[in-house]
Amino acid sequence: QSDFIFFLISRLLIFMALATVQTFALFYLKDVAGVANPATATADLLIAAGMGMLVAVYPAGLLSDRFGRRLVAVFSGLLGACGILVIFFSPSYGYIVFGGTVLGIATGAFMSSSWALATDLVALGEEAKYLGLTNLATAGGAALARLIGPAIDFFNTCSPGLGYQVMLGACFIYFVAGSFLLIKVKGQR
């Protein structure tokens, strides 16, 4: 089923973007933003993202039911790309936390709408298998996110901070590509 394959790849890419930001946030805050206490700043960033996620989950579910799961999932992926742009172009503590909040809202909306979309796409009688594959895409995205670490280090040796720009650029591409792959998914309303 090609719709489900596009969905899985999309989910993998979007979770790669989210996990990359989460994995390397401490180092980004320390090396680029130059915050005095990067551990506290990372906690603030994750709390802001978590609050954004909590605020978005239920309304995104309602919007998914009303306007379609795919539309909300595509929008949330593009919103995540906007959060990355905020962090990329304004690497100061306040803007990073704001960008993290946007990423949290995007994450909450994506999780609500994409799980609903997954349940629309599964074949009858094979729900557990399909939702298991959906979980593999989620976990796979988180695992693959760490592979960008050596690239960050390499580009940082070329020019200080360049590796983090490459990382954020990759996250932006993951979000946009994941969103556009969802456009190919027909799904049900």
PDB file of C-alpha atoms in Angstrom:
ATOM      1  CA  GLN A   1       0.000   0.000   0.000  1.00  0.00           C
ATOM      2  CA  SER A   2       1.852   3.078  -1.283  1.00  0.00           C
ATOM      3  CA  ASP A   3      -0.119   5.530   0.877  1.00  0.00           C
ATOM      4  CA  PHE A   4       1.087   3.798   4.016  1.00  0.00           C
ATOM      5  CA  ILE A   5       4.706   3.731   2.788  1.00  0.00           C
ATOM      6  CA  PHE A   6       4.627   7.486   2.104  1.00  0.00           C
ATOM      7  CA  PHE A   7       3.098   7.961   5.537  1.00  0.00           C
ATOM      8  CA  LEU A   8       5.832   5.899   7.232  1.00  0.00           C
ATOM      9  CA  ILE A   9       8.653   7.748   5.474  1.00  0.00           C
ATOM     10  CA  SER A  10       7.026  11.066   6.339  1.00  0.00           C
ATOM     11  CA  ARG A  11       6.715  10.085   9.994  1.00  0.00           C
ATOM     12  CA  LEU A  12      10.328   8.885  10.051  1.00  0.00           C
ATOM     13  CA  LEU A  13      11.577  12.204   8.662  1.00  0.00           C
ATOM     14  CA  ILE A  14       9.526  14.382  10.991  1.00  0.00           C
ATOM     15  CA  PHE A  15      10.578  12.402  14.040  1.00  0.00           C
ATOM     16  CA  MET A  16      14.190  12.602  12.830  1.00  0.00           C
ATOM     17  CA  ALA A  17      13.873  16.398  12.884  1.00  0.00           C
ATOM     18  CA  LEU A  18      12.321  16.448  16.354  1.00  0.00           C
ATOM     19  CA  ALA A  19      14.827  14.003  17.832  1.00  0.00           C
ATOM     20  CA  THR A  20      17.780  15.839  16.274  1.00  0.00           C
ATOM     21  CA  VAL A  21      16.783  19.086  17.972  1.00  0.00           C
ATOM     22  CA  GLN A  22      16.199  17.324  21.278  1.00  0.00           C
ATOM     23  CA  THR A  23      19.477  15.379  21.105  1.00  0.00           C
ATOM     24  CA  PHE A  24      21.740  18.303  20.258  1.00  0.00           C
ATOM     25  CA  ALA A  25      19.932  21.171  22.027  1.00  0.00           C
ATOM     26  CA  LEU A  26      22.347  21.285  24.961  1.00  0.00           C
ATOM     27  CA  PHE A  27      25.386  21.552  22.696  1.00  0.00           C
ATOM     28  CA  TYR A  28      23.690  24.142  20.478  1.00  0.00           C
ATOM     29  CA  LEU A  29      22.788  26.298  23.473  1.00  0.00           C
ATOM     30  CA  LYS A  30      26.327  26.015  24.829  1.00  0.00           C
ATOM     31  CA  ASP A  31      28.295  26.429  21.598  1.00  0.00           C
ATOM     32  CA  VAL A  32      26.113  28.800  19.549  1.00  0.00           C
ATOM     33  CA  ALA A  33      23.848  30.714  21.926  1.00  0.00           C
ATOM     34  CA  GLY A  34      26.572  30.867  24.579  1.00  0.00           C
ATOM     35  CA  VAL A  35      24.170  30.634  27.510  1.00  0.00           C
ATOM     36  CA  ALA A  36      25.743  30.644  30.965  1.00  0.00           C
ATOM     37  CA  ASN A  37      24.045  27.448  32.113  1.00  0.00           C
ATOM     38  CA  PRO A  38      23.270  25.247  29.076  1.00  0.00           C
ATOM     39  CA  ALA A  39      21.697  22.462  31.154  1.00  0.00           C
ATOM     40  CA  THR A  40      19.132  24.851  32.651  1.00  0.00           C
ATOM     41  CA  ALA A  41      18.526  26.461  29.262  1.00  0.00           C
ATOM     42  CA  THR A  42      17.967  23.030  27.705  1.00  0.00           C
ATOM     43  CA  ALA A  43      15.458  22.206  30.434  1.00  0.00           C
ATOM     44  CA  ASP A  44      13.685  25.515  29.738  1.00  0.00           C
ATOM     45  CA  LEU A  45      13.608  24.703  26.032  1.00  0.00           C
ATOM     46  CA  LEU A  46      12.192  21.228  26.617  1.00  0.00           C
ATOM     47  CA  ILE A  47       9.608  22.561  29.083  1.00  0.00           C
ATOM     48  CA  ALA A  48       8.523  25.197  26.553  1.00  0.00           C
ATOM     49  CA  ALA A  49       8.255  22.526  23.858  1.00  0.00           C
ATOM     50  CA  GLY A  50       6.330  20.254  26.221  1.00  0.00           C
ATOM     51  CA  MET A  51       3.892  23.023  27.099  1.00  0.00           C
ATOM     52  CA  GLY A  52       3.379  23.795  23.413  1.00  0.00           C
ATOM     53  CA  MET A  53       2.746  20.130  22.785  1.00  0.00           C
ATOM     54  CA  LEU A  54       0.197  19.883  25.597  1.00  0.00           C
ATOM     55  CA  VAL A  55      -1.648  22.948  24.356  1.00  0.00           C
ATOM     56  CA  ALA A  56      -1.813  21.644  20.772  1.00  0.00           C
ATOM     57  CA  VAL A  57      -2.702  17.962  21.122  1.00  0.00           C
ATOM     58  CA  TYR A  58      -6.441  18.180  21.780  1.00  0.00           C
ATOM     59  CA  PRO A  59      -7.271  21.088  19.429  1.00  0.00           C
ATOM     60  CA  ALA A  60      -5.264  19.376  16.678  1.00  0.00           C
ATOM     61  CA  GLY A  61      -7.341  16.250  17.184  1.00  0.00           C
ATOM     62  CA  LEU A  62     -10.540  18.258  16.840  1.00  0.00           C
ATOM     63  CA  LEU A  63      -9.223  19.975  13.720  1.00  0.00           C
ATOM     64  CA  SER A  64      -8.206  16.587  12.301  1.00  0.00           C
ATOM     65  CA  ASP A  65     -11.746  15.322  12.730  1.00  0.00           C
ATOM     66  CA  ARG A  66     -13.206  18.425  11.150  1.00  0.00           C
ATOM     67  CA  PHE A  67     -10.798  19.211   8.294  1.00  0.00           C
ATOM     68  CA  GLY A  68      -8.952  15.944   7.747  1.00  0.00           C
ATOM     69  CA  ARG A  69      -5.954  14.289   9.321  1.00  0.00           C
ATOM     70  CA  ARG A  70      -3.640  14.816   6.385  1.00  0.00           C
ATOM     71  CA  LEU A  71      -4.206  18.580   6.255  1.00  0.00           C
ATOM     72  CA  VAL A  72      -3.423  19.015   9.957  1.00  0.00           C
ATOM     73  CA  ALA A  73      -0.378  16.714   9.711  1.00  0.00           C
ATOM     74  CA  VAL A  74       0.993  18.616   6.700  1.00  0.00           C
ATOM     75  CA  PHE A  75       0.431  21.951   8.417  1.00  0.00           C
ATOM     76  CA  SER A  76       2.108  20.730  11.617  1.00  0.00           C
ATOM     77  CA  GLY A  77       5.174  19.576   9.691  1.00  0.00           C
ATOM     78  CA  LEU A  78       5.446  22.960   7.996  1.00  0.00           C
ATOM     79  CA  LEU A  79       4.961  24.665  11.366  1.00  0.00           C
ATOM     80  CA  GLY A  80       7.886  22.600  12.672  1.00  0.00           C
ATOM     81  CA  ALA A  81       9.970  23.900   9.760  1.00  0.00           C
ATOM     82  CA  CYS A  82       9.034  27.459  10.815  1.00  0.00           C
ATOM     83  CA  GLY A  83      10.193  26.706  14.369  1.00  0.00           C
ATOM     84  CA  ILE A  84      13.544  25.586  12.960  1.00  0.00           C
ATOM     85  CA  LEU A  85      13.812  28.824  10.959  1.00  0.00           C
ATOM     86  CA  VAL A  86      13.246  30.872  14.131  1.00  0.00           C
ATOM     87  CA  ILE A  87      16.101  29.046  15.860  1.00  0.00           C
ATOM     88  CA  PHE A  88      18.337  29.216  12.759  1.00  0.00           C
ATOM     89  CA  PHE A  89      17.987  32.942  12.132  1.00  0.00           C
ATOM     90  CA  SER A  90      17.817  34.113  15.762  1.00  0.00           C
ATOM     91  CA  PRO A  91      20.212  32.021  17.863  1.00  0.00           C
ATOM     92  CA  SER A  92      19.539  33.898  21.097  1.00  0.00           C
ATOM     93  CA  TYR A  93      18.090  32.283  24.195  1.00  0.00           C
ATOM     94  CA  GLY A  94      14.642  33.927  23.995  1.00  0.00           C
ATOM     95  CA  TYR A  95      14.136  33.130  20.332  1.00  0.00           C
ATOM     96  CA  ILE A  96      15.387  29.575  20.827  1.00  0.00           C
ATOM     97  CA  VAL A  97      12.802  29.032  23.570  1.00  0.00           C
ATOM     98  CA  PHE A  98      10.136  30.600  21.322  1.00  0.00           C
ATOM     99  CA  GLY A  99      11.227  28.339  18.462  1.00  0.00           C
ATOM    100  CA  GLY A 100      11.047  25.399  20.871  1.00  0.00           C
ATOM    101  CA  THR A 101       7.484  26.343  21.758  1.00  0.00           C
ATOM    102  CA  VAL A 102       6.594  26.401  18.057  1.00  0.00           C
ATOM    103  CA  LEU A 103       8.245  22.990  17.683  1.00  0.00           C
ATOM    104  CA  GLY A 104       6.211  21.718  20.626  1.00  0.00           C
ATOM    105  CA  ILE A 105       2.964  22.930  19.077  1.00  0.00           C
ATOM    106  CA  ALA A 106       3.978  21.293  15.793  1.00  0.00           C
ATOM    107  CA  THR A 107       4.841  18.054  17.599  1.00  0.00           C
ATOM    108  CA  GLY A 108       1.539  17.909  19.458  1.00  0.00           C
ATOM    109  CA  ALA A 109      -0.439  18.626  16.314  1.00  0.00           C
ATOM    110  CA  PHE A 110       1.561  16.098  14.302  1.00  0.00           C
ATOM    111  CA  MET A 111       1.222  13.360  16.897  1.00  0.00           C
ATOM    112  CA  SER A 112      -2.563  13.783  17.128  1.00  0.00           C
ATOM    113  CA  SER A 113      -3.200  14.008  13.424  1.00  0.00           C
ATOM    114  CA  SER A 114      -0.678  11.421  12.260  1.00  0.00           C
ATOM    115  CA  TRP A 115      -1.863   8.735  14.678  1.00  0.00           C
ATOM    116  CA  ALA A 116      -5.404   9.391  13.497  1.00  0.00           C
ATOM    117  CA  LEU A 117      -4.203   9.201   9.886  1.00  0.00           C
ATOM    118  CA  ALA A 118      -2.389   5.948  10.647  1.00  0.00           C
ATOM    119  CA  THR A 119      -5.607   4.392  11.919  1.00  0.00           C
ATOM    120  CA  ASP A 120      -7.352   5.504   8.720  1.00  0.00           C
ATOM    121  CA  LEU A 121      -4.677   3.888   6.567  1.00  0.00           C
ATOM    122  CA  VAL A 122      -4.385   0.478   8.223  1.00  0.00           C
ATOM    123  CA  ALA A 123      -5.815  -2.556   6.506  1.00  0.00           C
ATOM    124  CA  LEU A 124      -8.767  -4.136   8.259  1.00  0.00           C
ATOM    125  CA  GLY A 125      -7.726  -7.158  10.259  1.00  0.00           C
ATOM    126  CA  GLU A 126      -4.059  -6.087  10.207  1.00  0.00           C
ATOM    127  CA  GLU A 127      -4.269  -3.084  12.518  1.00  0.00           C
ATOM    128  CA  ALA A 128      -1.620  -4.291  14.987  1.00  0.00           C
ATOM    129  CA  LYS A 129       0.917  -4.957  12.231  1.00  0.00           C
ATOM    130  CA  TYR A 130       0.420  -1.557  10.614  1.00  0.00           C
ATOM    131  CA  LEU A 131       0.475   0.376  13.893  1.00  0.00           C
ATOM    132  CA  GLY A 132       3.587  -1.576  14.892  1.00  0.00           C
ATOM    133  CA  LEU A 133       5.239  -0.371  11.681  1.00  0.00           C
ATOM    134  CA  THR A 134       4.133   3.142  12.556  1.00  0.00           C
ATOM    135  CA  ASN A 135       5.898   2.783  15.902  1.00  0.00           C
ATOM    136  CA  LEU A 136       9.017   1.526  14.116  1.00  0.00           C
ATOM    137  CA  ALA A 137       9.046   4.686  11.991  1.00  0.00           C
ATOM    138  CA  THR A 138       8.772   6.776  15.149  1.00  0.00           C
ATOM    139  CA  ALA A 139      11.563   4.949  16.959  1.00  0.00           C
ATOM    140  CA  GLY A 140      13.632   4.740  13.779  1.00  0.00           C
ATOM    141  CA  GLY A 141      13.449   8.500  13.343  1.00  0.00           C
ATOM    142  CA  ALA A 142      14.728   9.005  16.873  1.00  0.00           C
ATOM    143  CA  ALA A 143      17.552   6.505  16.337  1.00  0.00           C
ATOM    144  CA  LEU A 144      18.611   7.870  12.936  1.00  0.00           C
ATOM    145  CA  ALA A 145      18.672  11.437  14.281  1.00  0.00           C
ATOM    146  CA  ARG A 146      21.885  10.714  16.152  1.00  0.00           C
ATOM    147  CA  LEU A 147      23.740   9.877  12.940  1.00  0.00           C
ATOM    148  CA  ILE A 148      24.110  13.576  12.147  1.00  0.00           C
ATOM    149  CA  GLY A 149      26.467  13.999  15.124  1.00  0.00           C
ATOM    150  CA  PRO A 150      29.693  13.282  13.171  1.00  0.00           C
ATOM    151  CA  ALA A 151      28.589  15.730  10.440  1.00  0.00           C
ATOM    152  CA  ILE A 152      28.047  18.421  13.088  1.00  0.00           C
ATOM    153  CA  ASP A 153      31.537  17.804  14.457  1.00  0.00           C
ATOM    154  CA  PHE A 154      33.101  17.801  10.979  1.00  0.00           C
ATOM    155  CA  PHE A 155      31.521  21.096   9.918  1.00  0.00           C
ATOM    156  CA  ASN A 156      32.259  22.685  13.298  1.00  0.00           C
ATOM    157  CA  THR A 157      35.977  21.961  12.727  1.00  0.00           C
ATOM    158  CA  CYS A 158      35.709  23.730   9.361  1.00  0.00           C
ATOM    159  CA  SER A 159      34.097  26.803  10.916  1.00  0.00           C
ATOM    160  CA  PRO A 160      32.792  27.236  14.478  1.00  0.00           C
ATOM    161  CA  GLY A 161      29.005  26.841  14.557  1.00  0.00           C
ATOM    162  CA  LEU A 162      28.746  25.665  10.940  1.00  0.00           C
ATOM    163  CA  GLY A 163      27.874  22.140  12.053  1.00  0.00           C
ATOM    164  CA  TYR A 164      24.829  23.419  13.910  1.00  0.00           C
ATOM    165  CA  GLN A 165      23.718  25.378  10.864  1.00  0.00           C
ATOM    166  CA  VAL A 166      23.997  22.162   8.852  1.00  0.00           C
ATOM    167  CA  MET A 167      22.036  20.345  11.573  1.00  0.00           C
ATOM    168  CA  LEU A 168      19.234  22.925  11.544  1.00  0.00           C
ATOM    169  CA  GLY A 169      19.227  22.912   7.748  1.00  0.00           C
ATOM    170  CA  ALA A 170      18.831  19.134   7.798  1.00  0.00           C
ATOM    171  CA  CYS A 171      15.960  19.435  10.312  1.00  0.00           C
ATOM    172  CA  PHE A 172      14.264  21.994   8.079  1.00  0.00           C
ATOM    173  CA  ILE A 173      14.585  19.625   5.108  1.00  0.00           C
ATOM    174  CA  TYR A 174      13.255  16.701   7.172  1.00  0.00           C
ATOM    175  CA  PHE A 175      10.175  18.705   8.169  1.00  0.00           C
ATOM    176  CA  VAL A 176       9.463  20.001   4.657  1.00  0.00           C
ATOM    177  CA  ALA A 177      10.106  16.652   2.946  1.00  0.00           C
ATOM    178  CA  GLY A 178       7.985  14.841   5.534  1.00  0.00           C
ATOM    179  CA  SER A 179       5.157  17.315   4.987  1.00  0.00           C
ATOM    180  CA  PHE A 180       5.268  17.048   1.209  1.00  0.00           C
ATOM    181  CA  LEU A 181       5.298  13.251   1.352  1.00  0.00           C
ATOM    182  CA  LEU A 182       2.035  13.437   3.287  1.00  0.00           C
ATOM    183  CA  ILE A 183       0.442  15.294   0.388  1.00  0.00           C
ATOM    184  CA  LYS A 184       0.767  12.052  -1.607  1.00  0.00           C
ATOM    185  CA  VAL A 185      -1.208  10.150   1.042  1.00  0.00           C
ATOM    186  CA  LYS A 186      -4.865   9.902   0.128  1.00  0.00           C
ATOM    187  CA  GLY A 187      -6.210   8.593   3.424  1.00  0.00           C
ATOM    188  CA  GLN A 188      -9.825   8.756   4.470  1.00  0.00           C
ATOM    189  CA  ARG A 189     -11.664  11.611   6.062  1.00  0.00           C
TER     190      ARG A 189
END
